[in-house]
Coordinates of C-alpha atoms in Angstrom, one line a residue:
M280 CA -72.7 191.9 83.1
T281 CA -74.3 188.7 81.8
P282 CA -74.0 187.0 78.6
R283 CA -76.6 188.0 76.0
K284 CA -77.7 186.2 72.9
P285 CA -75.5 186.3 69.8
F286 CA -76.0 189.5 67.9
F287 CA -75.6 189.5 64.2
G288 CA -77.3 192.7 63.2
L289 CA -74.1 194.7 63.0
L290 CA -72.4 192.0 60.9
T291 CA -75.3 192.0 58.5
F292 CA -75.0 195.8 58.1
A293 CA -71.3 195.5 57.4
L294 CA -71.9 192.9 54.9
T295 CA -74.6 194.9 53.2
V296 CA -72.3 198.0 53.1
C297 CA -69.5 196.0 51.6
L298 CA -71.7 194.5 48.9
F299 CA -73.7 197.6 47.9
A300 CA -71.7 200.7 48.9
S301 CA -70.5 202.7 45.9
R302 CA -66.7 202.8 45.3
S303 CA -64.9 205.7 46.7
T304 CA -61.8 205.4 44.4
D305 CA -61.1 204.9 40.8
A306 CA -60.2 201.5 39.4
G307 CA -56.6 201.3 38.5
T308 CA -55.4 203.9 40.9
D309 CA -52.0 203.3 42.5
E310 CA -52.9 205.1 45.7
P311 CA -52.5 202.7 48.7
V312 CA -55.7 202.0 50.7
A313 CA -55.7 203.9 54.0
Q314 CA -57.4 203.6 57.2
G315 CA -57.2 206.6 59.5
D316 CA -53.5 207.0 58.3
T317 CA -52.5 203.9 60.4
L318 CA -52.2 201.3 57.8
T319 CA -51.9 200.5 54.2
V320 CA -52.9 197.3 52.6
A321 CA -50.2 196.4 50.3
L322 CA -52.1 193.5 48.9
D323 CA -54.5 195.8 47.0
N324 CA -51.7 198.0 45.9
V325 CA -49.9 194.9 44.3
I326 CA -53.1 193.9 42.5
T327 CA -53.7 197.4 41.1
V328 CA -50.1 198.4 40.1
K329 CA -48.2 195.3 39.3
S330 CA -51.0 192.9 38.2
V331 CA -48.9 189.9 39.2
R332 CA -49.4 186.7 41.3
I333 CA -49.8 187.6 45.0
N334 CA -49.7 185.5 48.1
R335 CA -53.2 186.1 49.6
E336 CA -52.0 185.2 53.1
E337 CA -49.2 187.6 53.4
V338 CA -50.0 191.3 54.1
D339 CA -47.7 194.1 54.9
F340 CA -48.6 197.2 57.0
P341 CA -46.4 200.3 57.9
M342 CA -45.9 200.7 61.6
E343 CA -46.7 203.7 63.8
L344 CA -45.6 204.3 67.4
D345 CA -47.9 202.7 70.1
R346 CA -50.4 201.5 67.5
F347 CA -50.0 197.7 67.5
A348 CA -53.7 197.2 68.0
A349 CA -54.6 199.4 65.0
V350 CA -52.2 197.6 62.7
I351 CA -52.5 194.0 63.9
N352 CA -56.2 193.7 64.6
S353 CA -57.2 192.9 61.0
N354 CA -57.4 190.1 58.5
G355 CA -58.3 187.6 61.3
F356 CA -55.3 188.5 63.5
G357 CA -55.8 190.0 66.9
L358 CA -54.1 191.1 70.0
I359 CA -54.5 189.6 73.5
R360 CA -54.3 192.2 76.4
K361 CA -52.2 190.8 79.1
G362 CA -51.5 193.9 81.3
T363 CA -50.4 197.4 80.4
F364 CA -50.5 198.7 76.9
F365 CA -47.3 197.2 75.5
A366 CA -47.8 193.7 77.2
Q367 CA -49.8 192.0 74.5
D368 CA -49.8 188.7 72.7
I369 CA -51.0 187.4 69.3
S370 CA -53.8 185.3 68.0
V371 CA -55.1 184.3 64.5
D372 CA -58.0 182.2 63.4
G373 CA -58.2 180.3 66.7
F374 CA -54.4 179.8 67.2
K375 CA -52.6 181.9 69.8
R376 CA -49.4 182.6 71.7
G377 CA -46.8 180.0 70.9
D378 CA -48.8 178.7 67.8
V379 CA -47.9 182.0 66.1
T380 CA -44.2 182.7 65.5
V381 CA -43.0 186.3 66.0
T382 CA -39.7 187.3 64.4
V383 CA -37.9 190.5 63.8
D384 CA -36.0 190.4 60.4
G385 CA -35.7 186.6 60.8
E386 CA -34.6 186.9 64.4
R387 CA -36.5 184.7 67.0
Y388 CA -37.0 186.0 70.5
H389 CA -38.1 183.2 72.8
S390 CA -40.1 184.2 76.0
A391 CA -38.2 183.7 79.3
C392 CA -41.5 183.9 81.3
P393 CA -43.5 180.7 81.2
A394 CA -46.6 182.8 81.2
R395 CA -45.3 184.9 78.3
M396 CA -45.2 188.1 80.3
D397 CA -42.3 189.0 78.0
S398 CA -44.2 188.3 74.7
P399 CA -42.0 188.6 71.6
L400 CA -44.2 191.5 70.5
I401 CA -42.5 193.8 72.9
R402 CA -39.1 193.2 71.2
A403 CA -40.2 195.5 68.3
N404 CA -39.8 199.2 68.8
P405 CA -42.6 200.4 66.5
L406 CA -40.7 203.6 65.5
E407 CA -37.9 201.5 64.1
M408 CA -40.1 199.2 62.1
Q409 CA -41.0 199.8 58.5
T410 CA -43.6 197.1 57.9
I411 CA -45.2 194.1 59.6
E412 CA -45.9 190.9 57.6
L413 CA -49.0 188.8 58.8
R414 CA -48.8 185.2 57.6
K415 CA -51.4 182.5 57.9
N416 CA -49.4 180.1 55.7
A417 CA -48.0 177.7 58.4
A418 CA -45.8 176.0 55.8
G419 CA -43.7 179.2 55.2
H420 CA -40.4 180.2 56.6
Q421 CA -40.3 180.6 60.3
S422 CA -44.1 180.1 60.6
G423 CA -45.7 178.3 63.6
L424 CA -48.6 176.0 63.6
G425 CA -50.9 178.9 63.3
G426 CA -48.8 181.2 61.0
G427 CA -46.3 184.0 61.7
V428 CA -45.8 187.7 62.3
T429 CA -42.5 189.3 61.0
F430 CA -41.4 192.8 61.7
H431 CA -39.2 194.5 59.2
R432 CA -36.8 197.2 60.2
A433 CA -36.4 200.3 58.0
P434 CA -33.2 200.3 56.0
I435 CA -30.3 202.2 57.6
N436 CA -29.8 205.5 55.7
E437 CA -26.5 207.1 54.5
Q438 CA -28.1 210.5 54.7
L439 CA -29.4 212.1 57.9
Q440 CA -32.8 210.7 58.7
I441 CA -34.6 211.5 62.1
R442 CA -37.7 209.6 63.3
A443 CA -39.3 210.5 66.6
G444 CA -42.5 209.7 68.3
L445 CA -44.4 210.7 71.5
S446 CA -47.5 209.2 72.8
Q447 CA -49.3 210.4 75.9
T448 CA -52.6 209.1 77.3
L449 CA -54.7 210.7 80.0
G450 CA -58.0 209.7 81.7
S451 CA -58.5 206.2 82.5
S452 CA -55.1 205.1 81.2
E453 CA -52.2 207.4 82.1
N454 CA -48.9 206.5 80.2
A455 CA -46.2 208.2 78.1
D456 CA -44.1 206.6 75.4
A457 CA -41.3 208.5 73.7
A458 CA -38.9 207.1 71.1
F459 CA -36.3 208.4 68.6
S460 CA -34.2 207.0 65.8
V461 CA -31.4 208.8 64.0
D462 CA -29.5 207.6 60.9
R463 CA -26.4 209.1 59.5
H464 CA -23.4 207.7 57.6
N465 CA -25.0 204.2 57.6
L466 CA -25.2 204.2 61.4
R467 CA -28.4 204.2 63.5
L468 CA -29.0 205.1 67.1
T469 CA -32.4 204.4 68.7
G470 CA -33.9 205.0 72.1
R471 CA -37.3 204.5 73.8
Y472 CA -38.7 205.3 77.2
A473 CA -42.2 204.5 78.4
R474 CA -43.7 205.2 81.8
G475 CA -47.3 204.6 83.1
K476 CA -49.5 203.0 85.7
G477 CA -52.3 200.5 85.8
Y478 CA -55.4 201.8 84.1
E479 CA -59.0 202.3 85.4
N480 CA -62.0 200.5 83.9
G481 CA -65.2 202.0 82.8
D482 CA -66.5 202.1 86.4
D483 CA -63.4 204.2 87.5
R484 CA -61.9 201.3 89.5
T485 CA -58.2 200.9 89.7
F486 CA -56.0 197.8 89.8
A487 CA -55.8 198.2 93.6
D488 CA -59.7 198.2 93.7
L489 CA -60.1 195.2 91.4
Y490 CA -57.1 192.9 91.6
M491 CA -55.6 193.0 95.1
Y492 CA -52.7 195.3 94.4
R493 CA -51.2 197.1 97.4
G494 CA -51.1 200.4 95.6
D495 CA -51.1 202.4 92.3
Y496 CA -47.7 201.2 90.9
R497 CA -45.9 202.5 87.8
Y498 CA -44.2 200.5 85.2
L499 CA -41.1 201.4 83.2
L500 CA -39.8 200.5 79.9
G501 CA -36.3 201.6 78.5
E502 CA -34.6 200.5 75.3
T503 CA -31.6 201.5 73.2
S504 CA -29.8 200.1 70.2
V505 CA -26.9 200.8 67.8
A506 CA -26.9 199.5 64.3
G507 CA -24.7 200.0 61.3
R508 CA -24.1 198.9 57.7
R509 CA -20.9 198.6 55.7
G510 CA -21.2 197.2 52.3
E511 CA -22.9 193.8 52.6
F512 CA -22.3 193.7 56.4
E513 CA -24.8 194.9 58.9
Y514 CA -24.8 194.7 62.7
R515 CA -26.9 195.7 65.7
G516 CA -26.7 195.5 69.5
A517 CA -29.6 196.4 71.8
F518 CA -30.6 196.4 75.4
T519 CA -34.2 196.5 76.8
Y520 CA -35.3 197.0 80.4
T521 CA -38.7 196.8 82.1
E522 CA -39.8 196.8 85.7
D523 CA -43.0 196.5 87.7
V524 CA -45.3 195.6 84.7
M525 CA -48.6 194.4 86.1
F526 CA -50.4 191.3 84.9
P527 CA -53.7 191.1 86.9
Y528 CA -54.8 187.8 85.1
L529 CA -51.9 186.1 86.7
H530 CA -50.7 185.4 90.3
M531 CA -47.5 187.3 89.8
D532 CA -46.1 190.5 88.0
E533 CA -43.0 191.2 86.0
R534 CA -40.8 193.0 88.5
L535 CA -37.6 193.0 86.2
N536 CA -36.7 192.1 82.8
R537 CA -33.4 192.6 81.0
I538 CA -32.8 191.6 77.4
Y539 CA -29.4 191.8 75.6
S540 CA -29.6 191.1 71.9
G541 CA -27.7 191.7 68.6
F542 CA -26.8 190.3 65.3
V543 CA -24.2 190.4 62.5
S544 CA -25.2 189.7 58.9
H545 CA -23.7 189.5 55.4
G546 CA -26.1 189.5 52.5
D547 CA -28.9 187.1 53.2
H548 CA -27.1 185.3 56.1
K549 CA -27.5 186.4 59.7
L550 CA -26.1 185.3 63.1
Y551 CA -28.1 186.6 66.0
F552 CA -28.4 186.2 69.8
S553 CA -30.6 187.2 72.6
H554 CA -30.1 186.8 76.5
T555 CA -33.0 187.5 78.8
F556 CA -33.0 187.8 82.6
H557 CA -36.6 187.7 83.9
T558 CA -37.9 188.1 87.5
M559 CA -41.5 187.8 88.5
D560 CA -43.1 187.8 92.0
N561 CA -46.3 188.8 93.9
G562 CA -44.7 191.6 95.9
L563 CA -47.1 194.1 94.5
R564 CA -50.2 192.0 95.7
K565 CA -51.9 191.8 99.0
S566 CA -51.0 188.2 99.9
M567 CA -50.1 186.0 102.9
S568 CA -47.6 184.0 100.8
S569 CA -44.6 184.8 98.7
M570 CA -44.0 183.7 95.2
K571 CA -41.0 184.4 93.1
S572 CA -39.5 183.0 89.9
D573 CA -36.2 183.9 88.2
A574 CA -35.8 183.0 84.5
T575 CA -32.9 182.8 82.1
A576 CA -33.3 182.4 78.4
V577 CA -30.6 182.3 75.7
T578 CA -31.2 182.0 71.9
V579 CA -28.5 181.8 69.3
G580 CA -29.6 181.4 65.8
F581 CA -28.5 181.5 62.1
D582 CA -31.0 182.6 59.4
G583 CA -30.7 182.6 55.6
D584 CA -32.8 182.8 52.6
F585 CA -33.4 179.1 52.5
Y586 CA -32.5 177.8 56.0
E587 CA -32.8 178.5 59.7
A588 CA -31.0 177.0 62.8
Y589 CA -31.0 177.9 66.4
Y590 CA -30.0 176.9 69.9
R591 CA -32.1 177.8 72.9
Y592 CA -31.5 177.4 76.6
W593 CA -34.2 178.0 79.2
S594 CA -34.2 177.7 83.0
V595 CA -36.7 178.9 85.5
E596 CA -36.2 178.7 89.4
N597 CA -39.3 179.2 91.5
R598 CA -39.9 179.5 95.2
I599 CA -43.2 179.6 97.1
V600 CA -43.1 180.6 100.8
T601 CA -46.2 180.3 103.0
P602 CA -46.6 180.5 106.9
M603 CA -46.6 176.7 106.9
T604 CA -44.1 175.6 104.2
T605 CA -41.4 176.5 101.6
I606 CA -41.4 174.8 98.2
D607 CA -38.5 175.2 95.6
N608 CA -39.3 174.3 92.0
H609 CA -37.0 174.0 89.2
M610 CA -40.0 175.1 86.9
L611 CA -38.1 174.8 83.6
P612 CA -35.3 172.3 84.3
D613 CA -32.4 173.5 82.1
V614 CA -34.3 172.9 78.9
R615 CA -32.1 173.0 75.8
Q616 CA -33.4 172.9 72.2
V617 CA -31.6 172.5 68.9
A618 CA -33.4 173.0 65.7
A619 CA -32.7 173.2 62.0
T620 CA -35.1 173.8 59.1
F621 CA -34.7 174.2 55.3
H622 CA -37.4 175.9 53.2
R623 CA -38.1 176.7 49.6
T624 CA -40.8 178.7 47.7
I625 CA -41.4 178.3 44.1
N626 CA -43.5 180.6 42.0
H627 CA -44.9 179.7 38.6
R628 CA -47.4 182.1 37.0
S629 CA -50.5 182.0 39.2
L630 CA -49.1 179.1 41.3
E631 CA -47.1 179.1 44.5
F632 CA -45.5 176.2 46.1
S633 CA -43.8 176.4 49.5
G634 CA -42.3 173.8 51.8
K635 CA -40.0 173.3 54.8
L636 CA -38.3 170.3 56.4
G637 CA -36.3 170.0 59.5
F638 CA -36.2 168.8 63.1
L639 CA -36.2 170.1 66.8
N640 CA -34.5 168.3 69.7
T641 CA -35.7 169.2 73.2
R642 CA -33.6 167.9 76.1
V643 CA -33.8 168.3 79.9
G644 CA -30.5 169.1 81.7
D645 CA -31.7 168.5 85.2
K646 CA -32.1 164.8 85.0
P647 CA -33.3 164.2 88.6
R648 CA -36.3 166.5 87.8
M649 CA -37.7 163.8 85.5
A650 CA -39.1 162.0 88.6
Y651 CA -41.7 164.7 89.0
Y652 CA -43.2 164.0 85.5
R653 CA -43.1 160.3 86.1
N654 CA -45.8 160.8 88.8
L655 CA -48.2 161.3 85.9
Y656 CA -46.3 159.6 83.0
A657 CA -44.3 156.6 84.0
N658 CA -42.4 156.5 80.7
A659 CA -41.5 160.2 80.6
D660 CA -38.3 160.7 78.5
D661 CA -35.8 163.5 79.2
A662 CA -35.2 164.1 75.5
R663 CA -37.6 164.3 72.5
T664 CA -36.8 164.8 68.8
F665 CA -39.5 166.0 66.5
A666 CA -39.8 166.3 62.7
V667 CA -40.7 169.8 61.4
F668 CA -42.3 169.8 58.0
G669 CA -44.8 171.8 55.9
F670 CA -46.1 171.9 52.3
S671 CA -48.5 174.3 50.7
A672 CA -49.9 175.0 47.3
G673 CA -51.7 178.1 46.4
Y674 CA -53.3 179.4 43.2
T675 CA -54.4 183.0 42.5
H676 CA -56.4 184.1 39.5
L677 CA -56.3 187.8 38.5
F678 CA -59.6 188.6 36.7
A679 CA -58.9 192.3 36.4
V680 CA -56.7 194.9 38.1
D681 CA -59.2 195.1 41.0
R682 CA -60.6 191.5 41.1
A683 CA -58.9 188.3 42.1
A684 CA -59.7 184.9 43.7
G685 CA -57.4 182.4 45.2
A686 CA -57.2 179.1 47.1
R687 CA -54.5 177.4 49.2
I688 CA -54.2 173.9 50.7
E689 CA -51.5 173.0 53.2
I690 CA -50.2 170.4 55.6
T691 CA -47.8 171.2 58.4
S692 CA -46.5 169.8 61.6
E693 CA -44.8 171.8 64.5
P694 CA -43.4 170.4 67.8
P695 CA -45.1 171.1 71.1
Q696 CA -43.9 174.1 73.0
A697 CA -41.0 173.5 75.5
E698 CA -43.3 174.4 78.5
E699 CA -45.9 171.9 77.3
L700 CA -43.4 169.2 77.5
Y701 CA -41.4 170.1 80.6
I702 CA -42.9 172.7 82.9
A703 CA -43.1 171.6 86.6
L704 CA -44.7 173.5 89.4
Q705 CA -45.6 172.0 92.8
R706 CA -47.9 174.3 94.9
P707 CA -48.8 174.3 98.6
G708 CA -52.0 173.0 100.2
N709 CA -54.8 171.7 97.9
K710 CA -53.8 174.0 95.0
T711 CA -53.5 172.6 91.5
W712 CA -50.0 171.4 90.5
R713 CA -48.6 172.1 87.0
A714 CA -46.8 169.5 84.9
G715 CA -45.8 169.2 81.3
N716 CA -46.4 166.1 79.3
P717 CA -43.0 164.7 77.9
G718 CA -45.0 162.1 75.9
L719 CA -46.9 164.6 73.7
T720 CA -47.1 164.0 70.0
A721 CA -46.4 166.8 67.5
P722 CA -49.7 168.4 66.1
V723 CA -50.3 168.0 62.3
R724 CA -52.5 170.6 60.7
M725 CA -54.3 170.5 57.3
T726 CA -55.9 173.6 56.0
L727 CA -58.0 174.7 53.1
R728 CA -58.3 178.4 52.5
G729 CA -60.1 180.4 49.8
N730 CA -60.5 184.1 49.2
V731 CA -62.1 186.6 46.8
S732 CA -61.2 190.2 46.3
I733 CA -63.4 192.7 44.4
D734 CA -62.1 196.3 44.4
R735 CA -61.4 197.1 48.1
V736 CA -63.4 194.2 49.5
R737 CA -61.8 190.9 50.6
L738 CA -63.6 187.8 51.7
E739 CA -61.7 184.8 53.2
L740 CA -63.0 181.4 54.3
F741 CA -61.0 178.7 56.0
G742 CA -61.4 175.3 57.5
C743 CA -58.7 173.1 59.1
H744 CA -58.3 169.7 60.9
V745 CA -55.6 169.4 63.6
W746 CA -54.5 166.0 64.7
D747 CA -53.0 165.9 68.1
Y748 CA -53.5 169.6 68.9
V749 CA -52.0 170.3 72.4
T750 CA -54.5 171.6 74.9
P751 CA -54.5 172.0 78.8
S752 CA -56.2 169.2 80.6
A753 CA -56.9 168.3 84.2
R754 CA -55.8 165.1 86.0
M755 CA -56.0 163.8 89.5
I756 CA -53.3 161.5 90.9
E757 CA -53.5 160.2 94.5
G758 CA -55.6 163.1 95.7
T759 CA -53.5 165.8 93.9
K760 CA -55.0 167.8 91.0
Y761 CA -52.7 168.5 88.2
E762 CA -53.0 170.8 85.2
T763 CA -51.2 169.2 82.4
Y764 CA -51.5 168.9 78.6
D765 CA -52.9 166.3 76.2
N766 CA -53.2 165.8 72.5
V767 CA -56.7 166.2 71.1
G768 CA -58.2 166.3 67.6
A769 CA -59.6 169.8 66.6
L770 CA -61.7 171.3 63.9
L771 CA -61.5 175.0 63.2
A772 CA -63.4 177.0 60.5
G773 CA -63.9 180.8 60.1
V774 CA -64.6 183.7 57.9
S775 CA -63.0 187.1 57.7
L776 CA -64.3 190.1 55.7
S777 CA -62.4 193.3 55.1
S778 CA -62.9 196.4 53.1
A779 CA -60.9 199.6 52.9
W780 CA -62.4 202.3 50.7
K781 CA -61.1 205.8 50.8
H782 CA -63.6 206.9 53.6
L783 CA -64.9 203.6 54.9
A784 CA -63.1 200.5 56.3
I785 CA -64.7 197.4 57.8
D786 CA -63.1 194.3 59.3
A787 CA -65.1 191.4 60.5
R788 CA -64.1 187.9 61.6
Y789 CA -65.5 184.8 63.2
T790 CA -64.0 181.5 64.2
I791 CA -65.7 178.3 65.5
A792 CA -63.5 175.5 67.0
E793 CA -64.4 172.2 68.4
R794 CA -62.6 169.2 69.9
T795 CA -63.3 165.9 67.9
D796 CA -62.7 163.7 71.0
T797 CA -65.5 165.3 73.0
D798 CA -67.6 167.2 70.4
S799 CA -67.3 170.2 72.8
P800 CA -66.0 173.8 72.2
M801 CA -62.2 174.5 72.3
S802 CA -61.1 177.0 74.9
E803 CA -59.7 180.5 74.2
I804 CA -61.5 181.2 70.9
M805 CA -62.3 184.8 70.0
P806 CA -66.0 185.6 69.4
L807 CA -67.4 187.3 66.4
S808 CA -66.0 190.9 66.0
V809 CA -66.7 193.7 63.7
K810 CA -64.7 196.9 63.4
T811 CA -66.0 199.8 61.3
S812 CA -64.1 203.1 60.6
V813 CA -65.4 206.1 58.8
V814 CA -62.7 208.5 57.6
S815 CA -63.4 212.1 56.6
P816 CA -61.9 213.6 53.4
E817 CA -58.5 215.3 53.9
W818 CA -58.6 219.0 54.2
H819 CA -55.3 221.0 54.2
G820 CA -53.7 217.9 55.9
L821 CA -56.5 217.4 58.4
K822 CA -58.5 214.3 58.8
A823 CA -61.0 212.9 61.2
S824 CA -62.1 209.3 61.9
L825 CA -64.7 207.5 63.9
T826 CA -64.4 203.8 64.8
H827 CA -66.8 201.4 66.2
I828 CA -65.8 198.0 67.5
Y829 CA -68.3 195.3 68.3
S830 CA -67.5 192.0 70.1
D831 CA -70.2 189.4 70.3
A832 CA -70.8 187.3 73.4
Q833 CA -68.8 184.2 73.6
T834 CA -70.9 181.3 74.9
R835 CA -68.9 178.4 73.3
V836 CA -66.5 177.8 76.2
D837 CA -64.6 174.8 77.7
R838 CA -66.2 174.2 81.1
T839 CA -63.7 171.4 81.9
L840 CA -61.1 174.2 82.2
D841 CA -63.4 176.5 84.2
E842 CA -63.7 178.7 81.2
E843 CA -66.8 181.0 81.5
P844 CA -68.9 182.8 78.9
T845 CA -68.2 186.5 78.3
P846 CA -70.8 189.1 77.3
Q847 CA -71.0 191.2 74.1
W848 CA -69.7 194.7 74.2
N849 CA -69.4 197.9 72.0
R850 CA -66.7 200.5 71.9
L851 CA -66.5 203.8 70.1
D852 CA -63.2 205.7 69.3
M853 CA -62.6 209.0 67.6
E854 CA -59.5 210.6 66.3
L855 CA -58.4 213.9 64.6
A856 CA -55.1 213.8 62.8
Y857 CA -53.0 216.4 61.0
K858 CA -50.0 215.9 58.7
Y859 CA -47.5 218.6 57.8
A860 CA -43.9 218.5 56.6
G861 CA -43.0 214.9 57.7
M862 CA -44.9 215.2 61.0
R863 CA -48.2 213.7 62.1
F864 CA -50.3 215.0 65.0
S865 CA -53.2 213.1 66.3
L866 CA -55.7 213.6 69.2
G867 CA -58.2 210.9 70.0
V868 CA -60.6 209.5 72.5
E869 CA -60.7 205.7 73.0
N870 CA -63.8 204.2 74.5
L871 CA -65.7 207.5 74.1
T872 CA -68.7 206.2 76.0
D873 CA -66.6 204.8 79.0
E874 CA -68.0 201.4 78.3
L875 CA -67.4 198.8 81.2
Y876 CA -66.2 195.6 79.4
Y877 CA -63.7 192.8 79.2
A878 CA -62.5 190.8 76.2
H879 CA -62.9 187.1 76.2
M880 CA -59.2 186.3 75.8
S881 CA -58.3 188.5 78.9
Y882 CA -59.8 185.9 81.2
M883 CA -58.9 182.3 80.4
R884 CA -55.2 181.6 80.5
N885 CA -54.4 178.1 81.6
P886 CA -52.3 176.9 83.3
Y887 CA -51.5 180.2 85.0
S888 CA -54.9 181.9 85.3
S889 CA -55.8 183.6 88.5
G890 CA -59.5 183.3 87.6
T891 CA -59.8 187.1 87.4
R892 CA -61.5 188.8 84.5
V893 CA -59.4 191.7 83.4
Y894 CA -61.4 194.8 82.3
E895 CA -60.3 197.0 79.5
P896 CA -59.6 200.7 80.0
G897 CA -62.4 203.2 80.4
R898 CA -62.5 206.5 78.5
T899 CA -58.9 207.5 77.5
V900 CA -57.6 210.6 75.6
R901 CA -54.6 210.0 73.4
F902 CA -52.2 212.4 71.8
N903 CA -49.6 211.1 69.3
L904 CA -46.8 212.9 67.6
T905 CA -44.6 211.3 65.0
L906 CA -41.8 212.8 62.9
D907 CA -40.0 211.3 59.9
R908 CA -37.7 213.6 58.1
L909 CA -34.9 212.8 55.5
F910 CA -32.4 215.6 55.1
E911 CA -31.0 215.2 51.6
E912 CA -27.6 216.7 50.9

């Protein structure tokens, strides 16, 4: 697979269809726009029905079991595959991972793994969720430098309500995912169990064939929760367990992860907590050495309609054993963070103003560990305090019930991530050492965004300048190579185009990003992609869809970080779905042509990358069954 020249024919076709295709729905209808019954664009529904001011950067979608990709991969947002099907991370408009905050009803879930094996996305049981809010406004409540993703749980019901889901895949990817949720008398009980193994690529090669695994291992995910409501009070307790989740792009895998979490709330005020125990090692791999890390993460937070405050504790102990030596690393040396932020949003006719102001203090508990950072940074401090601020102003003009245009300008600043400041990993031999940079400056982002919506078509353009963006960098000190972090200037610009008629949906996006200090491309930027879905008319509850996904070659890479170009690829999916009496059945084939390909973001993952390109699954048959029944008395 060699990189090919950029290909724009499909994008041109998509643009042409969007501009000239005849409308499939009547203007003024209050029917939500559907794409294969997997998502509804609430934005268009708001324009049509309410005809009021809308925030063009906040979109709500309903959730469905095991369909994160179908829901999130739109409007400039995308998922980064990191391993098996539920181990995914987030990106949007060139920002990724820690730049994009993920919350569940205002609850933050910080990763315990420095490589984000336990991405916050896995904390959301799709069956329990009602909507997901995708925000590009970085000045909003609980938004990161690149925006935010907020899951909203469905309200607890007084009457009996049963939700259940089953997803089974066969072929190149074999896994099963079952979940249930039962409401009764303002109480809710949920459960989820998933089991599967590493998938095969389009060339029928397994993880053992491709990534030096000792065998064909199976992962496990289990989750249960109890929640209730009494008047204005709500509460919830949950436990999540995973084991043997494989991450071939890394040097280690998640062997065990336990998460205890819960909250109690009254009205708009919530007290929540989460406690994570995480173990990763290379015991599943063929290796002469042994690597193991044990991580503990605790978060306690308060969240309200105009404020947020939280405390975070994070410690990671690492041991590397080779035939020649043993190295113990306090990889995250008892890092403690305290943060508080106030926020406010004001709407006046077609105008919206939002702002936030607060601080974050990060402190190292293991003081002797500071000697490690001072090998690179003589004045490294064991405590840093950063200002958190953001302000945005947006304007939306509604020309008609199906035509609108808007613009937004914002400036925001978020602190560097804790691992960017204080990670510390010494490695044997001549391998690269890892070191945070305690002297990093907080990035400041200024963004201008504009959008136009005509009927079911939405075009968005953005451009932003980021001062002191944090990016990986390489340094050599006394013959030892370090992977560390530096502040650089960055320019990002992009376009996204989406349309959702009754029988046709198109989503296209492109982002270009460049470092201003070197006039060279930034690393880990998604290439041009176009997703086109054709949906049949519904006949007695039966509906079929055909989806084509095109990803262009990415030739703009950061060679200083050993990032390499990736070639273009195409994928074709099809699905047949049937709805009856609160149940939905679907049978689909993903990667119908058994394409051999890998996504650009599955390869480059400094500072933990194994240098291995991770292929996507080959032809996979998927069966889904979901049930949502309310039994009224």
